[in-house]
Coordinates of C-alpha atoms in Angstrom, one line a residue:
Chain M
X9 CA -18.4 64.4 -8.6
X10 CA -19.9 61.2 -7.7
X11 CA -23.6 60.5 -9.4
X12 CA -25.5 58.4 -8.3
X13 CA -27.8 59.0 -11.0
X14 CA -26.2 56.5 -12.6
X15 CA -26.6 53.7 -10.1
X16 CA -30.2 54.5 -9.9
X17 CA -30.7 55.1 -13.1
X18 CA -29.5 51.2 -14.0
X19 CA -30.1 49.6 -10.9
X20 CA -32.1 46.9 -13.1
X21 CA -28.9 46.0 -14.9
X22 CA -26.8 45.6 -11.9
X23 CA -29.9 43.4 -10.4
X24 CA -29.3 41.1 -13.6
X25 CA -25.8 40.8 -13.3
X26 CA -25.9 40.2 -9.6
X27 CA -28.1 36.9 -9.9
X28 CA -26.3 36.1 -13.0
X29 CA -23.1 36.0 -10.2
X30 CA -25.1 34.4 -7.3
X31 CA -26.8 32.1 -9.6
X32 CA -22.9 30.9 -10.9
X33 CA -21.2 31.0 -8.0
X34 CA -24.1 28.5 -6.2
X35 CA -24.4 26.0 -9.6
X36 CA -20.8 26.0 -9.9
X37 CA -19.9 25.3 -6.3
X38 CA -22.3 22.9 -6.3
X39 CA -21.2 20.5 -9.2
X40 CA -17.5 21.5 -7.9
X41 CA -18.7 20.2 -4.9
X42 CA -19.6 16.8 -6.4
X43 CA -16.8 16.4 -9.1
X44 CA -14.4 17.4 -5.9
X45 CA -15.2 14.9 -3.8
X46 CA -15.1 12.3 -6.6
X47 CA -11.2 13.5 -7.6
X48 CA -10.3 14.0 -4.4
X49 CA -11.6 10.2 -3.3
X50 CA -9.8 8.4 -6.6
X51 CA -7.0 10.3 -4.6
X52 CA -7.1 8.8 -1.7
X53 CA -8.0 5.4 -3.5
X54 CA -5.3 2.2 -3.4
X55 CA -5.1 2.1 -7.2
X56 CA -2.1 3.5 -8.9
X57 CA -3.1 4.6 -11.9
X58 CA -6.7 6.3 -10.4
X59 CA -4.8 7.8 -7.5
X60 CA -2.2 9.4 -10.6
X61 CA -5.7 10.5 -12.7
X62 CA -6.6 12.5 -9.7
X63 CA -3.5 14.3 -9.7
X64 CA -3.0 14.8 -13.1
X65 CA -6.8 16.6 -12.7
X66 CA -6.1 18.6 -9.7
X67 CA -2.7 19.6 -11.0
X68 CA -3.9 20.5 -15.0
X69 CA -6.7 22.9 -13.3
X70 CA -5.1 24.5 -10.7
X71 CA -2.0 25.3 -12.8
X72 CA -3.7 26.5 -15.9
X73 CA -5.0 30.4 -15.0
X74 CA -8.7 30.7 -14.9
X75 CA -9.5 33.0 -17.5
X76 CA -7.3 31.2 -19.9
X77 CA -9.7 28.0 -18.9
X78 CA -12.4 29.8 -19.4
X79 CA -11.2 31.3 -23.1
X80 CA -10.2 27.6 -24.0
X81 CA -13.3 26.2 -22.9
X82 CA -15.6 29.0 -25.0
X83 CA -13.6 29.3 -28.0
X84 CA -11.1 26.4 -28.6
X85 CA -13.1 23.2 -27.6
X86 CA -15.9 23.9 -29.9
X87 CA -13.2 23.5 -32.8
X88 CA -11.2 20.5 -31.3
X89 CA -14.9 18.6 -30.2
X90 CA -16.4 20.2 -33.4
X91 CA -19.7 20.9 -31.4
X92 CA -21.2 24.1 -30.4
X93 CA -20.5 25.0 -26.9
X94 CA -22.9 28.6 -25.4
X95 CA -21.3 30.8 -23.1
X96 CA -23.3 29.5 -20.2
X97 CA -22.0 26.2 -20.7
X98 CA -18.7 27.2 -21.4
X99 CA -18.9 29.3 -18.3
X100 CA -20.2 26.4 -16.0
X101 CA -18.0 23.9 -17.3
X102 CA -14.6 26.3 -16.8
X103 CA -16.0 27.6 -13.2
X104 CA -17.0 23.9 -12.2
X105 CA -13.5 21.6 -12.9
X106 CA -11.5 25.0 -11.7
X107 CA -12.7 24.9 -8.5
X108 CA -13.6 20.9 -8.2
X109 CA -9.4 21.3 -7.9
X110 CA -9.3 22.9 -5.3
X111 CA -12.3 21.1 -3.2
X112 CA -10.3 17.8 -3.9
X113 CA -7.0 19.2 -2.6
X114 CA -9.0 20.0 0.7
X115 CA -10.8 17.0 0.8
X116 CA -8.0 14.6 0.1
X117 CA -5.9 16.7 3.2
X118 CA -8.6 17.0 5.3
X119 CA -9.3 12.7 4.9
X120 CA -5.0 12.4 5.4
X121 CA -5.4 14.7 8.6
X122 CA -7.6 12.4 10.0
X123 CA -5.5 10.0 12.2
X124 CA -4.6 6.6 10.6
X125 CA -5.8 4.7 13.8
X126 CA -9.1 5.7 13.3
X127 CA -9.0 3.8 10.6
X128 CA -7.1 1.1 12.4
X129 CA -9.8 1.0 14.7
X130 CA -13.1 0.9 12.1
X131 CA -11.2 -1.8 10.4
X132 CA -10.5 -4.0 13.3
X133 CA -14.5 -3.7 13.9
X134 CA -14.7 -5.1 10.8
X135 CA -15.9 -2.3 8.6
X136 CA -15.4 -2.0 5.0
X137 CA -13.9 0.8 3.0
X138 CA -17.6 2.9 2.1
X139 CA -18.3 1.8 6.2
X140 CA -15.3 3.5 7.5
X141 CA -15.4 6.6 5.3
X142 CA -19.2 7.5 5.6
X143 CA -19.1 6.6 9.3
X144 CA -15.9 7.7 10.8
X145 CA -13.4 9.5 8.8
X146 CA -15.9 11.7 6.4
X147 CA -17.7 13.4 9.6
X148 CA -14.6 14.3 11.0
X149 CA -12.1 15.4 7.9
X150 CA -15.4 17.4 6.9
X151 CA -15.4 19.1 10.6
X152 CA -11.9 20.2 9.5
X153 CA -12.3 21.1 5.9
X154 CA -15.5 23.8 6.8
X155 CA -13.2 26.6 7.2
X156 CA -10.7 26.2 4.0
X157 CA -14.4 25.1 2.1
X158 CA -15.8 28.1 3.1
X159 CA -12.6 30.0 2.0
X160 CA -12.5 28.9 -1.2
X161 CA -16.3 29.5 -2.3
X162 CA -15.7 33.2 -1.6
X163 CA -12.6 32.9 -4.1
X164 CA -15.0 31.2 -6.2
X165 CA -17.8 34.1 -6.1
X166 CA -15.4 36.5 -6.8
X167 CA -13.8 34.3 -10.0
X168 CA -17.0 34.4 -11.3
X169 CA -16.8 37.8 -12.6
X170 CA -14.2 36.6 -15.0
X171 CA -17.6 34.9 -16.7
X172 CA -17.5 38.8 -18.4
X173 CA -14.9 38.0 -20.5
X174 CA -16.7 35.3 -22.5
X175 CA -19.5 37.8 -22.4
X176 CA -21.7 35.9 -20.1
X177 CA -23.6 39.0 -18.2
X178 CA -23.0 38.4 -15.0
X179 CA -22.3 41.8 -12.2
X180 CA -19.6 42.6 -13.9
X181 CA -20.3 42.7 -17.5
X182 CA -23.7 44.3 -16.6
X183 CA -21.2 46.7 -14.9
X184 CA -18.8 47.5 -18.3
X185 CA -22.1 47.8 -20.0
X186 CA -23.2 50.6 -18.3
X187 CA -19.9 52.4 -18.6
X188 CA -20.1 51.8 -22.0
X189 CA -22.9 54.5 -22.3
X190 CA -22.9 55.7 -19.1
X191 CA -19.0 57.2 -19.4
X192 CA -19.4 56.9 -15.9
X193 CA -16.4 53.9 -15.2
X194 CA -15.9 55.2 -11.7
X195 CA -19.1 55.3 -10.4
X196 CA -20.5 51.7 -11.7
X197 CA -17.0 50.0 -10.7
X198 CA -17.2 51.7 -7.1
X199 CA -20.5 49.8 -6.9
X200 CA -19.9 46.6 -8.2
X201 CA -16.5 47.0 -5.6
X202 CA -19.4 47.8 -2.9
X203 CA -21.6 45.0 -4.0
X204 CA -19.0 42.2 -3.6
X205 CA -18.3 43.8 0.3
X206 CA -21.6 43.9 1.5
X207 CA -22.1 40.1 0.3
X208 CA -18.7 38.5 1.2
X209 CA -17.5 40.3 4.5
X210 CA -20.3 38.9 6.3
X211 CA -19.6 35.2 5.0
X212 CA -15.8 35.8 5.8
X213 CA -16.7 36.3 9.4
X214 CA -19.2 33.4 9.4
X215 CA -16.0 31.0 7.9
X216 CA -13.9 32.8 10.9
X217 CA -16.6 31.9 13.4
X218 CA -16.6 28.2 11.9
X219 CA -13.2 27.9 12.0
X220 CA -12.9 29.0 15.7
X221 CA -15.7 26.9 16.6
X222 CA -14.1 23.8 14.6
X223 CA -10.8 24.3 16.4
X224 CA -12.3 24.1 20.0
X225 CA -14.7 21.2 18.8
X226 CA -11.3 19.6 18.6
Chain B
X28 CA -8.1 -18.1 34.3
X29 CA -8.7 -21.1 32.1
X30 CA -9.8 -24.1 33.8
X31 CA -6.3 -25.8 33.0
X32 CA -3.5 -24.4 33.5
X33 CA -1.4 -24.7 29.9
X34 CA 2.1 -25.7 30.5
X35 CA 3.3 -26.5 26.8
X36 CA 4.1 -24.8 24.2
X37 CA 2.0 -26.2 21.8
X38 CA -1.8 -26.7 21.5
X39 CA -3.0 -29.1 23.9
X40 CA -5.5 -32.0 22.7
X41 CA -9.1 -31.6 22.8
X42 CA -8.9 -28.1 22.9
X43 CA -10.1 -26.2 19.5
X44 CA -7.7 -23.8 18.4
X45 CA -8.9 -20.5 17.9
X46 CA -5.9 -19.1 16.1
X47 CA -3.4 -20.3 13.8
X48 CA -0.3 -18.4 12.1
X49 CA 1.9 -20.6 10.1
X50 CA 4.7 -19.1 8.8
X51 CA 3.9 -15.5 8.8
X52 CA 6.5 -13.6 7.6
X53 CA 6.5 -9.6 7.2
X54 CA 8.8 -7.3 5.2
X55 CA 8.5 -3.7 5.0
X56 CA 9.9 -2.6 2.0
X57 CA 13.7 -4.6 2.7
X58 CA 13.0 -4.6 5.9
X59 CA 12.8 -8.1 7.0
X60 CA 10.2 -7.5 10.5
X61 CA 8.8 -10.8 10.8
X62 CA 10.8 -14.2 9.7
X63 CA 8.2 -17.0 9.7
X64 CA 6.5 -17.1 12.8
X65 CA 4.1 -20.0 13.6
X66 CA 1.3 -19.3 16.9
X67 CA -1.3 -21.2 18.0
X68 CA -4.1 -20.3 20.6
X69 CA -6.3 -22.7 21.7
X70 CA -9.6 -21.2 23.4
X71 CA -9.8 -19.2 26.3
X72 CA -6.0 -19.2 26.6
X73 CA -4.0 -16.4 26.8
X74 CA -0.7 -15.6 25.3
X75 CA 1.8 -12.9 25.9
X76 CA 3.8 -11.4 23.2
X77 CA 7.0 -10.2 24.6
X78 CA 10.3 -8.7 23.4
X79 CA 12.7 -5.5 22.8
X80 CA 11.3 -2.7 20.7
X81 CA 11.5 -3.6 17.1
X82 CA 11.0 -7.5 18.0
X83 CA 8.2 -7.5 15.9
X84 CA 5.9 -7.9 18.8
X85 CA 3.3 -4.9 17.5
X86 CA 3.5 -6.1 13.8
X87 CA 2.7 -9.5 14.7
X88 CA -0.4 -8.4 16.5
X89 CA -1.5 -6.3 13.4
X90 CA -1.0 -9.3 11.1
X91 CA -3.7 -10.9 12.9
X92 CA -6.4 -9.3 11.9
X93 CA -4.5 -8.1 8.4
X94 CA -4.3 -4.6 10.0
X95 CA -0.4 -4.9 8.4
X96 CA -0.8 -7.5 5.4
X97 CA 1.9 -10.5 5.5
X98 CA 4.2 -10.5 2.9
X99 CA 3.4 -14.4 3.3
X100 CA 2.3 -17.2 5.2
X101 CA -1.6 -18.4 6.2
X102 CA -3.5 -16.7 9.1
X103 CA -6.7 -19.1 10.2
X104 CA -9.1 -17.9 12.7
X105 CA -12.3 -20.2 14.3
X106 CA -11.5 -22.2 11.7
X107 CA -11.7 -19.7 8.3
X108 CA -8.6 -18.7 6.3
X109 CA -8.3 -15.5 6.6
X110 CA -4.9 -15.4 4.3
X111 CA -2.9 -17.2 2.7
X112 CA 0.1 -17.0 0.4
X113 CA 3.3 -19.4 -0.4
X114 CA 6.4 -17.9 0.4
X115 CA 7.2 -17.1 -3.4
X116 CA 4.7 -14.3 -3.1
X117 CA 1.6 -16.5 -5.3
X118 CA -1.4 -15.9 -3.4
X119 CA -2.8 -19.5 -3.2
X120 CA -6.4 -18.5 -2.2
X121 CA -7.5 -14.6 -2.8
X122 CA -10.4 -13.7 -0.1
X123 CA -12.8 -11.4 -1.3
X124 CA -12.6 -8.3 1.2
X125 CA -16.3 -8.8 2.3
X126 CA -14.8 -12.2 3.5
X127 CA -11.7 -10.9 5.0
X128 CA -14.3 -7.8 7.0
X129 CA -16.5 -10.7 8.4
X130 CA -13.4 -13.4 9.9
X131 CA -12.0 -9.9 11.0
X132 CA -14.8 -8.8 12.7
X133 CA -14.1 -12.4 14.8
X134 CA -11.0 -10.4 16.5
X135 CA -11.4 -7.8 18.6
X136 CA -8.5 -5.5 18.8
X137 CA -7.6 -2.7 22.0
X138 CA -4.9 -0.2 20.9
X139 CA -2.1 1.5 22.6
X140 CA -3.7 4.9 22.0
X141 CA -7.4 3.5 22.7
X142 CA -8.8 4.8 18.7
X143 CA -11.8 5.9 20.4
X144 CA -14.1 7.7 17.6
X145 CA -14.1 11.2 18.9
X146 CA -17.5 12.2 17.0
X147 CA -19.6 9.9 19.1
X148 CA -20.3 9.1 22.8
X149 CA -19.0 6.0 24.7
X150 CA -22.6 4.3 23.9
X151 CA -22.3 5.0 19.8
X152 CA -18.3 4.0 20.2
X153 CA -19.6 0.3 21.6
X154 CA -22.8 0.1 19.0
X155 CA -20.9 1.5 16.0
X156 CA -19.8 -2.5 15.1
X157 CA -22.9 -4.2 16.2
X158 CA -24.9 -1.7 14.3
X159 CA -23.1 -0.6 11.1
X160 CA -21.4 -4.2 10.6
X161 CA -23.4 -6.9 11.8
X162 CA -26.4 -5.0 11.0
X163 CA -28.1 -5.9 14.5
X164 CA -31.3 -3.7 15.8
X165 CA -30.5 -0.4 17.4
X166 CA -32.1 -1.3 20.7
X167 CA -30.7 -4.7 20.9
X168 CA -27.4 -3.2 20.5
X169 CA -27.8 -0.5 22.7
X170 CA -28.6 -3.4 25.6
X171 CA -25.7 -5.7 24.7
X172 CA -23.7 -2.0 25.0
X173 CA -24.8 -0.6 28.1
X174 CA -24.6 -4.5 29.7
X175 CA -20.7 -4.4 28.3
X176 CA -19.9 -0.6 29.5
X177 CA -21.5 -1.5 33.0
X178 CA -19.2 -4.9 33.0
X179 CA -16.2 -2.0 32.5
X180 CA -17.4 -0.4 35.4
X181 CA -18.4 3.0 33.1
X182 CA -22.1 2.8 33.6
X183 CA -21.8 6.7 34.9
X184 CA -20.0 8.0 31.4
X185 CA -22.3 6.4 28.8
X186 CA -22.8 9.2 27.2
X187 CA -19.7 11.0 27.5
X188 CA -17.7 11.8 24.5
X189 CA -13.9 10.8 24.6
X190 CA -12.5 13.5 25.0
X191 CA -14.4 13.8 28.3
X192 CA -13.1 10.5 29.7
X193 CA -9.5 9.8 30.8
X194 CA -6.9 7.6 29.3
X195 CA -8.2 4.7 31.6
X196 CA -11.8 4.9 31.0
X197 CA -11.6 5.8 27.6
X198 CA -9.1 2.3 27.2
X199 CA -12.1 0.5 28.7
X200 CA -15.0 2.3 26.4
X201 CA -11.9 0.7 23.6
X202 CA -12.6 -2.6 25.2
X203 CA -16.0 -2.5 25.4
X204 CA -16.5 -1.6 21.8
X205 CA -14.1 -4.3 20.7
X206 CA -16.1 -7.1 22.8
X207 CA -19.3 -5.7 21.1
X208 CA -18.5 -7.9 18.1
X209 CA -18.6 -10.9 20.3
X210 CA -15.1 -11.8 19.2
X211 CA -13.4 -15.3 19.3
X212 CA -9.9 -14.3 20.0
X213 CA -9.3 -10.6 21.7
X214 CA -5.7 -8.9 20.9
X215 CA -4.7 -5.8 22.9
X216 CA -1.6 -3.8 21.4
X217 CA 0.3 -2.6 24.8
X218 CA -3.3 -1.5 26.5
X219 CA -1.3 0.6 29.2
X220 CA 2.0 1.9 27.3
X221 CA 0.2 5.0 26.9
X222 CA -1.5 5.7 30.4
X223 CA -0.7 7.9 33.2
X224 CA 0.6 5.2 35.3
X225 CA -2.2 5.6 38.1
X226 CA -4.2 4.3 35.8
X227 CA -2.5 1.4 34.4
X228 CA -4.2 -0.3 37.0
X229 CA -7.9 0.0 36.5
X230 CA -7.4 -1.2 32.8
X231 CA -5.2 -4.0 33.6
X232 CA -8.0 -5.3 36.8
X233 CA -10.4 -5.0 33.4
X234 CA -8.5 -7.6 31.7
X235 CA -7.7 -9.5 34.1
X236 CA -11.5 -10.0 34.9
X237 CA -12.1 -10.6 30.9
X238 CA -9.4 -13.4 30.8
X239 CA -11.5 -15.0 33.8
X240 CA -14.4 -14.8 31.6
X241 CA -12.6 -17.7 29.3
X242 CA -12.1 -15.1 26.5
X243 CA -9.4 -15.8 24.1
X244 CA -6.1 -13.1 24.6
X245 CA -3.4 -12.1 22.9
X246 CA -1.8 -9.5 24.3
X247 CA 1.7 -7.2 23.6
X248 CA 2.8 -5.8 26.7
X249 CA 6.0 -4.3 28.4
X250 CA 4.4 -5.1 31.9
X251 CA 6.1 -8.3 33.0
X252 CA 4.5 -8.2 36.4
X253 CA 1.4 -8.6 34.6
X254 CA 2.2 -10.8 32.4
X255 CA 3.0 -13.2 35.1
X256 CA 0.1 -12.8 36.3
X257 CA -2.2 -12.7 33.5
X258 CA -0.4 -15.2 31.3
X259 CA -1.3 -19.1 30.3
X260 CA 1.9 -18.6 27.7
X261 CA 4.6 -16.0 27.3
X262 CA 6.0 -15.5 23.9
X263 CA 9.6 -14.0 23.5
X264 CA 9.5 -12.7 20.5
X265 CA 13.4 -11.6 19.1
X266 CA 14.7 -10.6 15.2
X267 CA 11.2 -11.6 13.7
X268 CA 11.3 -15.2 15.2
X269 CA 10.0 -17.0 18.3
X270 CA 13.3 -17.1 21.0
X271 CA 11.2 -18.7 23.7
X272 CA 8.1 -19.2 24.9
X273 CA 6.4 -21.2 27.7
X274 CA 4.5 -20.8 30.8
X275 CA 5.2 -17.4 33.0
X276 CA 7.1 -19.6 35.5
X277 CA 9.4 -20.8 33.3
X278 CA 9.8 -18.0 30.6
X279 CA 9.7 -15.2 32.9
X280 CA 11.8 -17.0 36.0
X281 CA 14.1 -19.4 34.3
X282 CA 14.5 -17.7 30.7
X283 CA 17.2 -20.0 28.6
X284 CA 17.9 -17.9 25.5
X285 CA 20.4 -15.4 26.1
X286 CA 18.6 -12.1 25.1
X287 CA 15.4 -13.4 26.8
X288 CA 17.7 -13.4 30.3
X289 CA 19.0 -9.7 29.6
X290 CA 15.2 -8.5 28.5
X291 CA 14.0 -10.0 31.7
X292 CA 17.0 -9.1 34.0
X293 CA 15.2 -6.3 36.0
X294 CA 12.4 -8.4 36.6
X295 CA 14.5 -11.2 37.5
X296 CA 16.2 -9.6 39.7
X297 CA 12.9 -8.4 41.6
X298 CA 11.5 -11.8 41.2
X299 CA 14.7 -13.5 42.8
X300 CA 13.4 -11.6 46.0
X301 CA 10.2 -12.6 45.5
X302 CA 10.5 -16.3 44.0
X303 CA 9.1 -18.7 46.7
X304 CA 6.3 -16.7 46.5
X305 CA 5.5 -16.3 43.0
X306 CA 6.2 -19.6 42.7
X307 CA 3.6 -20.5 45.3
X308 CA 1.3 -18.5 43.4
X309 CA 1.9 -20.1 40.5
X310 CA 1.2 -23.8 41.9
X311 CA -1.6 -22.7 43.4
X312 CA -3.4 -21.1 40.3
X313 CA -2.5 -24.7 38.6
X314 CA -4.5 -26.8 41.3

């Protein structure tokens, strides 16, 4: 039978573990956000060998699997930089470049979707590169890149609970914890299951609404 | 029109020139577009650009204000190189790009598909340049703007956005915002290829009434008609080179180079009907 008992009983542990999530998911979009918008404008730059750095960055991250990331960053960098890395670092550091990958990917297509006589047009007025981005192209690739934004900081709340593997104690190793004395696995994994609805189904339909929205702004 | 009517090719004395190509050449990848093309505009003249698809006509235009970059040649506007390299590729003079923005901003340029920015109102669209470029007071701006938008007959759809505005008005909002950077030398990139063609008129009347202002034109166009009327100087414009050029009378009446006489064979034909009268016209506008 299902007990609740159990949920109850360690509903300060899950507590933990769920702002140990939030908290990642929010610092690590955040510096993605920045490092994203960096790789993904050395991508859209006119130098060669910058606009090749970018790639070779969005490419390594997004082709190496997270967890493995993650594993490298904890346990092999400390040896190959011979400095001591903690598990929150290692954590923030993995999470952050991961998913700065992905931001720069939609960045750099959402700028390329923009069309090329807008540009045509900002330079003719005599504008300089910083002028035309900030003031005409940003504002409206950014108008396009809400919806796959919003869709990939719900894939990044939900990557966060790989942080258990490097035993940072976020939901879900707060959740294997529990098991672990508990011997109550279905229970505490239906709640963490339950945990990540109630929080994402709502921002999925407010990244729907904003899509929508975006398209008839259009 | 200009107070004197131009009838040569070339610049005439005691007029400043406001632009001079020399030698422009343009290759996309091995694709020779331009071959060396020398222009001159004196001020308040205004020259038509001419010629089959694929002339060159378009890329010329955009070489103007480095919109495409010359693979060589020297580009000087009111005076100011604006680029310049030897035909062996060796940049003579490199222009930093805060340079190259500012003798840019001297040209004004109208597009075929009007490049309005769709995030702001007709009003932002005209005081974007003044504003963000030349750095000019908000409300001072927003006069000059409003004075400019009313001139182009759009006092009513100030602050409409684009998209609410058709192909006509939003061409002359285009305008508008291009003349907001007070420019010596205005180009327009076929104004009406892309309007419905009820409204090809409303645009055109606007440029006419801008090249009785004395401002400076280039313009690419496929409208002959227009061009004859408009026109100090037609430019035929064939394989990269300048075929033929003179005044509308001449160029557009009594073409000599053989392409020039099939490109202008439909209006030719219309204007053989019509001759005595657009010739009239023609004297007339010279007096």
């Amino acid at each position: 039978m299902f007990d609740y008992t159990v949920i109850t009983n360690n509903i300060g542990l899950l507590w933990q573990g769920l702002l140990m999530t939030l908290y990642f998911t929010v610092i690590t979009i955040g510096a993605g956000l920045v490092l994203g918008l960096f790789v993904g404008l050395i991508q859209l730059s006119t130098f060669r060998p910058l606009v090749l750095l970018g790639q070779a960055y969005v490419e390594f991250f997004r082709n190496i699997p997270l967890l493995v990331t993650l594993l490298w960053v904890y346990y092999a960098f400390p040896i190959f930089a011979g400095i001591n890395v903690t598990k929150f670092w290692a954590g923030f550091i993995g999470l952050s470049c991961y998913v700065a990958s992905f931001y720069a990917e939609i960045l750099r297509a959402g700028v390329q979707s923009v069309d090329p006589g807008q540009t045509d047009a900002a330079t003719a007025i005599g504008m300089s590169y910083g002028q035309r981005m900030r003031r005409i192209i940003l504002p409206q690739a950014f108008r396009k890149m809400i919806p796959p934004l919003a869709g990939q900081s719900i894939i990044q709340m939900k990557n966060t609970t790989l942080l258990s593997m490097i035993t940072v104690p976020d939901l879900l190793y707060q959740a294997s914890y529990i098991s672990s004395f508990t011997y109550r696995p279905m229970e505490v994994y239906t709640a963490v299951g339950v945990i990540f609805l109630i929080i994402l189904i709502p921002l999925t339909l407010l990244s729907r609404k904003l899509e929508k929205s975006g398209a008839s702004a259009k | 029109m200009s107070t004197t009517q131009s009838n040569a090719p070339t610049p005439e004395k005691g007029k400043t020139s406001v632009l001079r190509l020399d030698r422009i050449c343009l290759k996309f990848g091995d694709k020779r577009v331009l071959n060396g093309i020398d222009l001159s505009v004196v001020e308040g003249e205004v020259v038509v650009l001419i010629g089959a698809s694929g002339s060159g006509k378009t890329s010329l235009l955009r070489c103007i204000n480095l919109l495409n970059t010359p693979t060589s040649g020297s580009i000087v506007i009111d005076d100011e190189v604006l680029f310049h390299r030897q035909a062996d590729g060796k940049n003579g003079t490199p222009i930093p790009n805060q340079e190259v923005n500012r003798i840019r901003s001297k040209t004004g340029m109208v597009f075929q598909q009007f490049n309005l920015f769709p995030h702001m109102t007709a009003l932002e669209n005209v005081m974007e340049g003044p504003v963000i470029v030349k750095k000019e007071p908000k409300e001072q701006a927003r006069q000059t703007a409003l004075k400019l938008l009313d001139l182009m007959g759009l006092a009513q759809h100030v602050e409409k956005y684009p998209r609410q505005l058709s192909g006509g008005q939003q061409q002359r909002v285009a305008i508008a915002r291009a003349m907001a950077m007070q420019p010596k030398v205005m180009l327009f990139d076929e104004p009406t290829s892309a309007l419905d063609p009820e409204l090809v008129g409303e645009v055109m009347k606007a440029m006419v009434e801008l090249a009785k202002s004395g401002m400076t034109m280039v313009i690419v166009t496929h409208e002959l008609g227009f061009a004859f009327e408009v026109a100090d100087r037609v430019v035929f414009l064939d394989q990269g080179l300048v075929a033929e050029q003179g005044p509308p009378s001449k160029v557009l009446l009594h073409p000599e180079h053989p392409r020039l006489k099939s490109f202008v064979g439909r209006f030719h034909e219309s204007a053989d009907l019509l001759r005595p009268f657009l010739e009239a016209r023609q004297a007339e506008k010279a007096c």
